[in-house]
Coordinates of C-alpha atoms and ligand atoms in Angstrom, one line a residue:
Chain A
M1 CA 13.2 -24.0 30.6
S2 CA 9.8 -22.6 31.1
Q3 CA 8.6 -21.4 34.5
L4 CA 5.1 -22.8 33.9
P5 CA 3.7 -25.3 36.3
L6 CA 3.6 -28.9 35.0
R7 CA -0.1 -28.9 34.4
A8 CA 0.1 -25.7 32.3
Q9 CA 3.0 -27.1 30.4
L10 CA 1.1 -30.2 29.6
A11 CA -1.9 -28.3 28.5
S12 CA 0.1 -26.1 26.2
A13 CA 2.0 -29.1 24.7
L14 CA -1.3 -30.8 23.9
G15 CA -2.6 -27.6 22.4
R16 CA 0.4 -27.5 20.1
T17 CA -0.2 -31.1 19.0
A18 CA -3.8 -30.3 18.1
A19 CA -2.6 -27.2 16.1
T20 CA -0.2 -29.4 14.2
L21 CA -3.0 -31.8 13.3
S22 CA -5.3 -29.0 12.2
R23 CA -2.6 -27.7 9.9
A24 CA -1.7 -31.2 8.6
T25 CA -5.3 -32.0 7.9
G26 CA -5.7 -28.7 6.0
R27 CA -8.5 -27.5 8.2
G28 CA -6.9 -24.1 9.1
D29 CA -3.9 -22.2 10.2
G30 CA -4.1 -24.3 13.4
S31 CA -4.1 -21.3 15.7
V32 CA -7.6 -21.5 17.2
I33 CA -7.9 -25.3 17.7
G34 CA -4.6 -25.5 19.5
G35 CA -5.7 -22.8 21.9
R36 CA -9.1 -24.4 22.6
V37 CA -7.5 -27.6 23.6
G38 CA -5.1 -25.7 25.9
L39 CA -7.9 -23.6 27.5
L40 CA -10.0 -26.6 28.3
L41 CA -7.2 -28.2 30.3
E42 CA -6.0 -25.1 32.0
P43 CA -8.3 -22.0 32.3
D44 CA -5.5 -20.0 33.9
L45 CA -3.1 -20.9 31.1
L46 CA -3.3 -17.5 29.4
R47 CA -2.6 -15.7 32.6
K48 CA 0.4 -17.9 33.3
L49 CA 1.8 -17.6 29.8
A50 CA 1.3 -13.8 29.7
H51 CA 3.0 -13.1 32.9
E52 CA 6.3 -14.3 31.5
K53 CA 6.3 -11.7 28.8
K54 CA 6.3 -8.0 28.0
L55 CA 3.0 -7.8 26.2
A56 CA 1.1 -5.5 23.9
L57 CA -2.5 -6.0 23.0
V58 CA -3.8 -4.5 19.7
S59 CA -7.5 -3.8 19.1
A60 CA -9.5 -2.0 16.5
T61 CA -12.3 -2.6 14.0
N62 CA -9.9 -2.5 11.1
G63 CA -6.2 -3.0 10.6
K64 CA -5.5 -5.0 13.8
T65 CA -4.0 -8.0 12.1
T66 CA -1.7 -5.8 10.0
T67 CA -0.7 -3.6 12.9
T68 CA 0.0 -6.6 15.1
R69 CA 2.3 -7.9 12.4
L70 CA 4.1 -4.5 12.1
I71 CA 4.6 -4.2 15.9
A72 CA 5.8 -7.8 16.2
S73 CA 8.2 -7.2 13.3
A74 CA 9.6 -4.1 15.0
L75 CA 10.0 -5.7 18.4
Q76 CA 12.0 -8.5 16.9
E77 CA 14.8 -5.9 16.9
L78 CA 14.7 -6.3 20.7
G79 CA 14.3 -10.1 21.0
E80 CA 12.0 -13.0 20.1
V81 CA 8.3 -12.1 19.9
A82 CA 5.3 -14.5 20.3
T83 CA 2.3 -13.3 18.3
N84 CA -1.0 -14.5 16.8
A85 CA 0.0 -13.9 13.2
F86 CA -3.1 -15.6 11.8
G87 CA -5.6 -13.3 13.2
A88 CA -7.0 -15.8 15.8
N89 CA -7.8 -13.0 18.1
M90 CA -9.8 -14.5 21.0
P91 CA -8.4 -16.1 24.2
A92 CA -7.9 -19.5 22.6
G93 CA -5.8 -18.0 19.8
H94 CA -3.8 -16.0 22.4
V95 CA -3.0 -19.2 24.4
S96 CA -1.9 -20.8 21.1
A97 CA 0.3 -17.9 20.2
L98 CA 2.0 -17.5 23.5
S99 CA 2.6 -21.2 24.0
S100 CA 4.1 -21.6 20.6
N101 CA 7.0 -19.5 21.6
K102 CA 7.3 -19.7 25.4
A103 CA 10.9 -18.5 25.5
A104 CA 10.1 -15.2 23.7
P105 CA 10.5 -12.3 26.1
Y106 CA 7.9 -10.2 24.1
G107 CA 4.3 -10.8 23.0
V108 CA 2.1 -8.9 20.6
L109 CA -1.5 -10.1 20.6
E110 CA -4.3 -9.0 18.2
V111 CA -7.5 -8.9 20.4
D112 CA -11.1 -8.9 19.2
E113 CA -12.7 -5.6 20.4
K114 CA -15.2 -7.3 22.5
Y115 CA -12.6 -9.5 24.3
L116 CA -10.3 -6.6 25.1
P117 CA -11.5 -6.1 28.7
E118 CA -11.3 -9.8 29.5
V119 CA -7.9 -10.3 27.9
L120 CA -6.5 -7.2 29.5
D121 CA -7.8 -8.4 32.9
T122 CA -6.2 -11.8 32.4
T123 CA -2.9 -10.8 30.9
E124 CA -2.3 -7.5 32.7
A125 CA -0.6 -6.4 29.5
G126 CA 1.7 -3.4 29.9
V127 CA 0.8 -1.8 26.5
V128 CA -2.6 -1.5 24.8
V129 CA -2.9 -0.3 21.3
L130 CA -6.3 1.1 20.1
M131 CA -6.8 2.3 16.6
N132 CA -10.4 2.7 15.3
L133 CA -13.9 1.8 16.0
S134 CA -16.6 1.7 13.3
R135 CA -19.7 -0.3 12.5
D136 CA -18.9 -3.9 11.7
Q137 CA -21.0 -7.0 10.9
M138 CA -23.8 -6.0 13.2
D139 CA -25.4 -9.4 13.7
R140 CA -22.3 -10.6 15.5
A141 CA -20.3 -7.6 16.5
A142 CA -21.1 -5.5 19.6
E143 CA -22.5 -2.0 19.2
I144 CA -19.5 0.3 19.2
W145 CA -20.6 3.0 21.6
L146 CA -21.2 0.3 24.2
L147 CA -17.8 -1.2 23.2
A148 CA -16.0 2.0 23.8
Q149 CA -17.7 2.3 27.2
K150 CA -16.4 -1.2 28.1
W151 CA -12.9 -0.2 27.1
R152 CA -13.1 2.9 29.4
R153 CA -14.1 0.7 32.4
A154 CA -11.4 -1.9 31.6
L155 CA -8.6 0.7 31.3
A156 CA -9.6 2.8 34.4
G157 CA -7.3 2.3 37.4
R158 CA -4.7 0.2 35.5
P159 CA -1.1 1.0 34.9
A160 CA -1.2 0.0 31.2
H161 CA 0.4 2.4 28.7
V162 CA -2.2 3.0 26.0
I163 CA -1.3 4.0 22.4
A164 CA -4.5 5.4 20.8
N165 CA -5.6 7.1 17.6
C166 CA -6.9 10.6 18.6
D167 CA -8.3 11.2 15.1
D168 CA -11.1 8.7 16.0
P169 CA -13.4 10.4 18.6
L170 CA -14.8 7.1 19.9
V171 CA -11.4 5.5 20.4
T172 CA -10.2 8.7 22.1
W173 CA -13.2 8.5 24.5
G174 CA -12.6 4.7 25.0
A175 CA -8.9 5.3 25.8
S176 CA -9.1 8.5 27.9
T177 CA -9.7 6.8 31.3
A178 CA -6.2 5.2 31.0
A179 CA -3.5 6.4 33.4
R180 CA -1.0 7.0 30.5
V181 CA -1.9 7.6 26.8
T182 CA 0.3 8.3 23.8
W183 CA -1.9 9.9 21.2
V184 CA -1.3 9.2 17.6
A185 CA -2.9 11.3 14.8
G186 CA -3.4 8.3 12.6
G187 CA -6.4 9.5 10.6
Q188 CA -10.0 8.4 10.1
R189 CA -11.4 8.0 6.6
W190 CA -14.8 6.8 7.7
H191 CA -16.7 9.5 9.7
E192 CA -20.2 8.1 9.7
D193 CA -20.0 6.7 13.2
S194 CA -18.6 9.8 14.8
W195 CA -20.7 12.8 14.1
C196 CA -21.9 12.8 17.7
C197 CA -20.0 13.3 21.0
P198 CA -19.6 10.0 22.8
E199 CA -19.5 11.8 26.1
C200 CA -22.7 13.9 25.9
G201 CA -24.4 13.1 22.5
G202 CA -23.9 16.6 21.2
P203 CA -22.7 17.4 17.7
L204 CA -19.0 17.1 17.0
D205 CA -17.5 19.8 14.9
R206 CA -14.9 18.3 12.6
A207 CA -12.2 20.0 10.5
E208 CA -11.8 18.9 6.9
G209 CA -9.4 16.1 6.2
I210 CA -8.7 12.4 6.8
V211 CA -5.6 12.7 9.0
N212 CA -4.7 15.0 11.9
A213 CA -8.0 16.8 11.5
D214 CA -9.2 18.5 14.7
W215 CA -12.6 17.9 16.3
A216 CA -14.4 19.1 19.3
C217 CA -17.9 18.8 20.9
R218 CA -20.1 21.8 20.5
E219 CA -21.8 21.2 23.8
C220 CA -19.2 19.9 26.3
T221 CA -15.5 20.0 26.8
F222 CA -14.7 16.7 25.0
S223 CA -12.2 17.5 22.2
R224 CA -9.2 16.0 20.4
P225 CA -6.1 15.6 22.6
E226 CA -2.8 17.0 21.3
P227 CA -1.2 14.2 19.3
N228 CA 2.3 13.0 20.3
W229 CA 2.8 11.2 16.9
I230 CA 1.5 12.4 13.6
L231 CA 1.1 10.8 10.2
D232 CA 1.9 13.6 7.7
G233 CA 1.6 12.4 4.1
E234 CA 4.4 9.8 3.6
D235 CA 6.1 10.7 6.9
A236 CA 5.7 10.0 10.6
I237 CA 6.5 12.9 12.9
D238 CA 7.7 11.7 16.3
P239 CA 7.2 13.5 19.7
Y240 CA 10.5 15.4 19.2
G241 CA 9.3 16.8 15.9
H242 CA 11.6 14.5 13.8
R243 CA 10.3 13.4 10.5
W244 CA 10.6 9.8 9.4
R245 CA 10.0 8.9 5.7
L246 CA 8.0 5.6 6.0
D247 CA 8.7 4.0 2.6
L248 CA 6.6 0.9 3.3
Q249 CA 5.9 -1.9 1.0
L250 CA 2.4 -2.1 2.3
P251 CA 0.2 0.2 0.3
G252 CA -2.2 3.0 1.2
T253 CA -2.9 5.6 3.9
A254 CA -4.4 3.0 6.3
N255 CA -1.1 1.2 6.4
R256 CA 0.9 4.3 6.8
S257 CA -1.4 5.0 9.8
N258 CA -0.8 1.5 11.1
A259 CA 2.9 2.0 10.8
V260 CA 2.9 5.2 12.8
V261 CA 0.9 3.4 15.5
A262 CA 3.6 0.6 15.4
L263 CA 6.4 3.2 15.7
A264 CA 4.7 4.8 18.7
T265 CA 4.2 1.3 20.3
A266 CA 7.8 0.4 19.6
A267 CA 8.9 3.6 21.4
A268 CA 6.8 2.5 24.4
F269 CA 9.0 -0.6 24.5
G270 CA 12.1 1.6 24.3
L271 CA 12.8 1.0 20.7
E272 CA 13.6 4.1 18.6
P273 CA 12.3 4.7 15.1
Q274 CA 15.7 4.3 13.4
R275 CA 15.7 0.7 14.5
A276 CA 12.0 0.0 14.2
L277 CA 11.4 1.4 10.8
P278 CA 13.6 -0.9 8.7
R279 CA 11.6 -3.8 10.2
L280 CA 8.3 -2.3 9.2
R281 CA 9.6 -1.8 5.6
E282 CA 10.2 -5.5 5.3
V283 CA 6.5 -6.4 5.6
K284 CA 5.0 -7.1 2.2
S285 CA 1.8 -8.8 3.0
V286 CA -0.1 -10.0 6.0
A287 CA -1.9 -13.4 6.0
G288 CA -2.7 -12.9 2.3
R289 CA -3.8 -9.3 2.6
Y290 CA -2.1 -7.1 0.0
T291 CA -0.4 -10.1 -1.6
T292 CA -0.1 -10.5 -5.3
V293 CA -1.0 -13.8 -7.0
E294 CA -0.8 -14.9 -10.6
R295 CA -2.7 -17.1 -12.9
D296 CA -2.3 -17.3 -16.7
G297 CA -0.8 -13.8 -16.9
R298 CA -3.4 -12.3 -14.7
V299 CA -1.7 -10.6 -11.8
M300 CA -4.1 -10.1 -8.9
K301 CA -3.7 -7.9 -5.8
L302 CA -5.8 -9.4 -3.0
L303 CA -7.5 -7.0 -0.6
L304 CA -9.6 -7.9 2.4
A305 CA -12.5 -5.6 3.4
K306 CA -15.0 -6.7 6.0
N307 CA -17.1 -3.6 6.7
P308 CA -17.8 -0.1 5.3
A309 CA -14.7 1.6 6.7
G310 CA -12.6 -1.3 5.4
W311 CA -14.0 -0.9 1.9
L312 CA -13.0 2.7 1.8
E313 CA -9.5 1.8 2.8
A314 CA -9.4 -0.9 0.1
F315 CA -10.6 1.5 -2.6
D316 CA -7.7 3.8 -1.6
V317 CA -5.2 1.2 -2.7
T318 CA -6.9 0.0 -5.9
R319 CA -6.0 1.7 -9.2
P320 CA -8.8 3.2 -11.4
D321 CA -7.2 1.8 -14.6
R322 CA -7.4 -1.8 -13.5
P323 CA -10.4 -4.1 -13.7
I324 CA -11.7 -5.1 -10.3
V325 CA -13.3 -8.3 -8.9
L326 CA -15.6 -8.0 -5.9
S327 CA -16.6 -11.0 -3.9
V328 CA -19.1 -11.0 -1.0
N329 CA -20.2 -13.9 1.2
A330 CA -22.4 -13.9 4.3
Q331 CA -21.3 -16.9 6.4
G332 CA -20.9 -16.7 10.2
P333 CA -17.5 -14.9 10.2
D334 CA -18.7 -12.4 7.6
G335 CA -21.9 -11.6 9.4
R336 CA -25.1 -13.1 7.9
D337 CA -26.6 -9.7 7.4
T338 CA -25.5 -7.9 4.2
S339 CA -27.1 -4.5 5.0
W340 CA -23.7 -3.0 5.4
L341 CA -23.3 -3.0 1.6
W342 CA -25.6 0.0 1.6
D343 CA -23.2 2.0 3.8
V344 CA -20.4 1.7 1.2
D345 CA -20.3 4.3 -1.4
Y346 CA -19.6 2.3 -4.5
R347 CA -19.9 5.2 -7.0
I348 CA -16.1 5.5 -7.0
L349 CA -16.1 2.3 -9.2
A350 CA -18.2 3.9 -11.9
G351 CA -16.5 3.5 -15.3
R352 CA -14.2 0.6 -14.2
H353 CA -14.5 -3.0 -15.4
V354 CA -16.3 -4.5 -12.3
Y355 CA -16.9 -8.2 -11.9
V356 CA -19.2 -9.4 -9.1
T357 CA -19.2 -12.8 -7.4
G358 CA -19.5 -14.5 -4.1
E359 CA -22.4 -16.3 -2.4
R360 CA -24.2 -13.0 -1.9
R361 CA -23.5 -11.6 -5.4
L362 CA -27.1 -10.7 -5.9
D363 CA -27.1 -8.4 -2.9
L364 CA -24.0 -6.7 -4.3
A365 CA -25.4 -6.6 -7.8
L366 CA -28.5 -4.7 -6.7
R367 CA -26.4 -2.4 -4.6
L368 CA -24.2 -1.5 -7.6
D369 CA -27.3 -1.2 -9.9
V370 CA -28.8 1.4 -7.5
A371 CA -25.4 3.2 -7.3
G372 CA -25.4 3.4 -11.1
V373 CA -22.2 1.3 -11.4
G374 CA -22.1 -1.0 -14.4
F375 CA -20.9 -4.6 -13.6
I376 CA -20.7 -8.2 -14.9
L377 CA -22.1 -10.9 -12.7
V378 CA -20.1 -14.2 -12.6
D379 CA -20.7 -17.5 -10.9
D380 CA -17.3 -17.7 -9.2
F381 CA -13.9 -16.1 -8.9
S382 CA -12.3 -18.4 -11.6
Q383 CA -14.9 -17.3 -14.1
A384 CA -14.1 -13.7 -13.4
V385 CA -10.4 -14.3 -13.9
S386 CA -10.8 -16.2 -17.2
A387 CA -13.2 -13.5 -18.5
L388 CA -10.5 -10.9 -18.0
P389 CA -7.5 -10.3 -20.3
P390 CA -4.0 -10.8 -18.9
G391 CA -2.7 -7.9 -16.9
D392 CA -3.1 -6.3 -13.4
I393 CA -6.4 -6.9 -11.6
D394 CA -7.6 -5.7 -8.2
V395 CA -9.6 -8.1 -6.0
I396 CA -11.6 -7.0 -2.9
A397 CA -13.4 -9.7 -0.9
N398 CA -14.9 -10.0 2.6
Y399 CA -13.7 -12.5 5.1
T400 CA -14.7 -16.0 3.9
A401 CA -14.8 -14.9 0.3
F402 CA -11.2 -13.8 0.8
Q403 CA -10.2 -17.0 2.4
S404 CA -11.6 -19.1 -0.4
I405 CA -9.8 -17.1 -3.0
R406 CA -6.6 -17.4 -0.9
T407 CA -7.1 -21.1 -0.8
E408 CA -7.3 -21.3 -4.6
F409 CA -3.7 -20.0 -4.5
G410 CA -2.4 -22.4 -1.9
R411 CA -3.3 -20.2 1.1
A412 CA -1.2 -17.4 -0.2
V413 CA 0.6 -15.3 2.5
Chain B
M1 CA -47.5 17.1 -6.8
Q2 CA -44.8 19.8 -6.3
S3 CA -41.9 20.1 -8.7
S4 CA -39.6 17.7 -7.0
L5 CA -40.1 14.9 -4.5
R6 CA -38.5 15.7 -1.1
I7 CA -37.1 12.7 0.7
V8 CA -36.0 13.6 4.3
W9 CA -33.6 11.3 6.1
I10 CA -33.8 12.0 9.8
Y11 CA -30.7 11.9 12.0
P12 CA -28.3 9.8 10.0
D13 CA -25.7 10.9 12.6
L14 CA -27.6 9.0 15.3
L15 CA -29.8 6.4 13.6
S16 CA -28.3 4.8 10.5
T17 CA -26.5 1.8 11.9
Y18 CA -27.8 -0.9 9.7
G19 CA -27.3 0.3 6.2
D20 CA -30.4 2.5 6.6
Q21 CA -29.0 4.7 3.8
G22 CA -30.2 1.9 1.5
N23 CA -33.8 2.9 1.9
V24 CA -33.0 6.5 0.9
L25 CA -31.0 5.3 -2.1
V26 CA -33.7 2.9 -3.3
L27 CA -36.5 5.5 -3.1
E28 CA -34.3 8.0 -4.9
Q29 CA -33.4 5.6 -7.7
R30 CA -37.0 4.3 -8.2
A31 CA -38.3 7.9 -8.4
R32 CA -35.7 9.1 -10.8
R33 CA -36.2 6.1 -13.1
R34 CA -39.8 7.1 -13.3
G35 CA -38.7 10.6 -14.3
I36 CA -39.6 12.1 -11.0
P37 CA -37.1 14.8 -9.8
V38 CA -35.9 14.1 -6.3
E39 CA -34.3 16.2 -3.6
V40 CA -32.7 14.3 -0.7
V41 CA -32.3 16.1 2.6
H42 CA -30.1 14.7 5.4
V43 CA -31.1 16.2 8.7
R44 CA -28.4 15.9 11.5
S45 CA -29.7 15.6 15.0
S46 CA -28.4 19.1 15.8
D47 CA -30.6 20.6 13.1
P48 CA -34.4 21.2 12.9
V49 CA -36.5 18.6 10.9
P50 CA -38.0 20.5 7.9
E51 CA -41.8 20.4 7.6
Q52 CA -42.0 20.5 3.8
G53 CA -40.8 17.0 3.0
D54 CA -42.9 14.3 1.2
I55 CA -41.3 11.1 2.5
Y56 CA -39.5 10.9 5.9
L57 CA -37.1 8.0 6.8
I58 CA -35.7 7.2 10.2
G59 CA -33.4 4.2 10.9
G60 CA -31.9 1.9 13.5
G61 CA -29.3 2.5 16.1
E62 CA -27.9 1.7 19.5
D63 CA -29.7 2.4 22.8
R64 CA -28.1 5.7 23.6
P65 CA -28.6 7.3 20.2
Q66 CA -32.1 6.0 20.2
I67 CA -32.9 7.8 23.5
L68 CA -31.1 11.0 22.2
G69 CA -33.1 10.8 18.9
A70 CA -36.4 10.5 20.7
E71 CA -35.7 13.5 22.9
R72 CA -34.6 15.6 20.0
L73 CA -37.6 14.7 17.8
R74 CA -40.0 15.5 20.6
R75 CA -38.3 18.9 21.3
D76 CA -38.1 19.7 17.6
G77 CA -41.7 19.0 16.6
G78 CA -40.9 19.2 12.9
L79 CA -41.8 15.6 12.1
H80 CA -45.2 15.9 13.9
R81 CA -46.0 18.9 11.8
A82 CA -44.9 17.2 8.6
I83 CA -47.1 14.2 9.3
Q84 CA -50.1 16.5 10.1
R85 CA -49.5 18.1 6.7
G86 CA -49.9 14.6 5.1
A87 CA -46.3 13.5 4.6
S88 CA -45.5 9.8 4.7
L89 CA -42.9 8.1 7.0
L90 CA -41.0 4.8 7.1
A91 CA -39.6 4.1 10.5
V92 CA -37.2 1.2 11.0
C93 CA -36.1 -0.7 14.1
A94 CA -35.0 1.8 16.8
G95 CA -36.8 4.5 14.7
Y96 CA -40.0 2.3 14.7
Q97 CA -40.0 2.0 18.5
I98 CA -39.4 5.8 18.9
M99 CA -42.7 6.4 17.1
G100 CA -44.7 4.7 19.8
S101 CA -45.6 5.9 23.3
V102 CA -42.7 4.1 25.1
F103 CA -39.7 1.9 24.4
G104 CA -37.0 0.2 26.5
G105 CA -33.7 2.0 27.3
E106 CA -30.2 0.6 28.0
E107 CA -31.3 -1.2 31.2
G108 CA -34.7 -1.9 30.0
Q109 CA -36.1 1.2 31.7
P110 CA -39.1 2.8 29.9
V111 CA -38.3 5.8 27.8
P112 CA -41.1 7.9 26.3
G113 CA -41.5 7.8 22.5
I114 CA -43.0 10.6 20.4
G115 CA -46.4 9.1 20.0
L116 CA -46.9 9.1 16.2
L117 CA -48.0 5.4 16.3
D118 CA -50.3 3.6 18.7
I119 CA -47.6 1.1 19.8
S120 CA -45.6 0.5 22.9
S121 CA -42.3 -1.4 23.0
G122 CA -40.1 -3.0 25.6
R123 CA -37.1 -5.1 25.9
G124 CA -37.5 -8.9 25.2
E125 CA -35.7 -11.8 26.7
R126 CA -33.3 -12.4 23.9
R127 CA -32.1 -10.9 20.7
S128 CA -33.8 -11.7 17.4
V129 CA -31.3 -11.9 14.7
G130 CA -31.9 -13.3 11.3
E131 CA -33.9 -13.4 8.1
L132 CA -37.6 -12.6 8.3
A133 CA -40.4 -13.4 5.8
A134 CA -44.0 -12.2 6.3
E135 CA -47.4 -11.9 4.5
V136 CA -48.4 -8.3 4.2
D137 CA -51.9 -7.1 5.2
P138 CA -54.1 -7.7 2.2
S139 CA -55.4 -4.1 2.2
L140 CA -52.0 -2.9 1.0
G141 CA -51.8 -5.3 -1.9
L142 CA -48.1 -6.1 -1.5
P143 CA -46.1 -9.3 -2.1
T144 CA -44.4 -11.2 0.7
L145 CA -42.2 -9.1 2.9
T146 CA -38.5 -10.2 3.1
G147 CA -35.7 -8.7 5.2
F148 CA -33.3 -9.0 8.1
E149 CA -34.0 -8.2 11.7
N150 CA -31.6 -7.7 14.6
H151 CA -33.3 -6.3 17.8
M152 CA -34.3 -7.1 21.3
G153 CA -37.6 -5.3 21.1
V154 CA -41.1 -6.5 21.7
T155 CA -43.8 -4.2 20.4
R156 CA -47.5 -4.2 21.4
L157 CA -49.9 -2.8 18.8
G158 CA -52.8 -0.7 20.0
P159 CA -56.1 -0.3 18.2
G160 CA -54.9 2.8 16.3
V161 CA -52.6 0.8 14.0
T162 CA -52.9 -2.3 11.8
P163 CA -50.2 -5.0 11.7
L164 CA -48.1 -4.6 8.5
S165 CA -47.7 -8.3 8.1
R166 CA -48.0 -11.8 9.6
T167 CA -44.7 -13.5 10.1
L168 CA -43.8 -16.8 8.3
V169 CA -40.2 -16.8 9.5
G170 CA -38.7 -14.5 12.2
T171 CA -39.9 -12.6 15.2
G172 CA -41.0 -9.1 14.2
N173 CA -43.2 -7.5 16.9
G174 CA -43.1 -10.7 18.9
D175 CA -46.7 -11.7 18.6
G176 CA -46.7 -13.3 15.1
T177 CA -47.0 -9.9 13.4
E178 CA -44.3 -7.7 12.0
G179 CA -44.4 -3.9 11.8
C180 CA -47.5 -1.8 11.6
F181 CA -49.1 1.0 9.7
A182 CA -51.5 3.8 10.3
G183 CA -52.4 6.4 7.6
K184 CA -49.2 7.0 5.7
I185 CA -46.8 5.9 8.5
I186 CA -45.2 2.5 8.2
G187 CA -43.1 1.0 11.0
T188 CA -41.0 -2.2 10.7
Y189 CA -38.2 -4.1 12.4
L190 CA -36.7 -4.9 9.0
H191 CA -33.6 -2.8 9.1
G192 CA -31.3 -1.3 6.6
P193 CA -32.2 -1.9 3.0
A194 CA -35.8 -3.1 3.7
L195 CA -36.9 -1.3 0.5
A196 CA -34.2 -2.9 -1.5
R197 CA -35.7 -6.3 -0.6
N198 CA -39.2 -5.0 -1.0
P199 CA -39.4 -2.6 -3.9
A200 CA -43.2 -2.7 -3.9
L201 CA -43.1 -1.2 -0.4
A202 CA -40.9 1.5 -1.8
D203 CA -43.4 2.2 -4.6
L204 CA -46.2 2.4 -2.0
L205 CA -44.4 5.2 -0.3
L206 CA -43.7 6.9 -3.7
R207 CA -47.4 6.5 -4.7
W208 CA -48.6 8.1 -1.5
A209 CA -46.4 11.1 -2.3
A210 CA -46.4 11.3 -6.1
G211 CA -49.5 9.4 -7.3
P212 CA -49.6 6.5 -9.9
L213 CA -46.2 5.3 -11.1
P214 CA -45.2 3.7 -14.4
A215 CA -43.6 0.2 -14.3
M216 CA -39.8 -0.1 -14.2
D217 CA -37.2 -2.8 -14.8
D218 CA -37.1 -4.7 -11.5
S219 CA -35.0 -7.6 -12.6
W220 CA -32.1 -7.1 -10.0
Y221 CA -34.6 -6.5 -7.3
E222 CA -36.6 -9.6 -8.3
R223 CA -33.6 -11.9 -8.5
L224 CA -32.5 -10.9 -5.0
R225 CA -36.0 -11.3 -3.6
N226 CA -36.4 -14.7 -5.1
E227 CA -33.1 -15.9 -3.8
R228 CA -33.7 -14.6 -0.2
L229 CA -37.3 -15.9 -0.1
G230 CA -36.1 -19.2 -1.5
A231 CA -33.5 -19.4 1.2
V232 CA -35.8 -18.9 4.1
L233 CA -39.1 -20.5 2.8
K234 CA -37.6 -23.8 1.9
P235 CA -40.4 -26.4 1.5
Ligands
LIG1 ZN1 -20.0 16.5 24.2

């Protein structure tokens, strides 16, 4: 039986009821509403729930939902794992996740970048996983230099073991006040937010390449730490120099990077790669991301991309010979500002059959026109699908556009 | 006019947070479609600003990069010399504030600007985030300004500049005006792709540099403008 005090148990039970209602009424995955009810009744609930578990917090601009899933899958090798599998990554979602599986000895929580200091303070998690920081929807996200500085303050003087991507200079800076860091050369495809030294503002000299590329400040001593884990093509190289062929079902370099981070995190929990890796290979899709859906012979791969770095990662797993449907909205969770479209280099799509839709399709249409990319504007996703011949199709959408497509296919997972 | 139009993008490594590249791309596209050859120069903050450009662009960014950018521009002096030579400049958001005498730093402390515009900025009480629409000063002969703002700045205009526009929706400078201009320098809080939403403003910069321009097909620009203005200026 749970060690939680009665009041906390009651709060958590009521939270679960609300979550069930939310799912039953079709209003969502239920993960946020359950947590909100719980937090209202017991502000210390998260602290109490967290203290019963060995906990990892996972934060980044991109890939945190997928990496959370990978780490949770790996740790299942050790025992039950409570996790916020639906990407509800603020404290209400954390309460909901931890109370849904109170008996689980392990917890893996995806954490919004802004909330990391607060959640770390509340949960006193033993492991913190930090992967990348880049510009995100700017009207709602925090400025990333400031964010990294808050991470530094939050980690200083704590016993937490940090797993951090040393190919990202801003993440490296954010993590480097921690008492103990395992550095992972996990790669960085988007360089536009890290040409300057976060420590002194001087220019960073960067070696060519996306993964395991060295960097150093020209004006101060800030430089890339020696990595303990390295992503090398299709392989992970562990701290002992052993090579592990990843063989994931999830596609693309970004997911191989997420997997190496997951292996390093599993190792921090005492789980060796030969036991963790088979678990990672079982993951096919994450809350609809990378999943394949079908309608009338059209086989569509669904990709979520919310910001410029995310679009680069998505392009990496699309195939040039396939038609592609792009859908962009600008509701609250997407950011109401579409200016980020101008940071994405769409020229890679030139020559493909491109269909443009979503509530802000005119923003995207002009963006493509200026990039010299031909496209067809359609009213909605269904119109794009029926305009295309049967066969394989790539689909990239930002957050609410993705959710609405996913809903058309019965909330595909 | 010289053989090719030189567009200089200042400090994309520090000040390009809000899709500021859009302004560069729009100018480039609209010049090329008129048959004007274009050379685009990206100037990193560790490099000198060339003096021989025709149109200079500087964008938005966080507080620390803004302070670094101001220091480097002042030390470098290249932009000042280019403006004296008669180049034009579009300065956006943090870049706009830098052009004044002073702006607010991380804690609201006054930080000296580079003095190319007679303005002074400070930190306001709250962040202004959202769509903006404004009527442009009649002397410029431009249609309604549309764009997105996201800043905490309040900017006071001195007698040496003219307000770029009067706001219909949104905050802008904070006194009912948005942006300003003086000579061939334009400053605005409309970040990122301000020129994508306001192609006539892009053409004004191009005309200052290259003289009269033939018309071009503006249909995608116009559709986007109409949709955005329609969304914020509902009757
Ligand atoms: Zn440095």
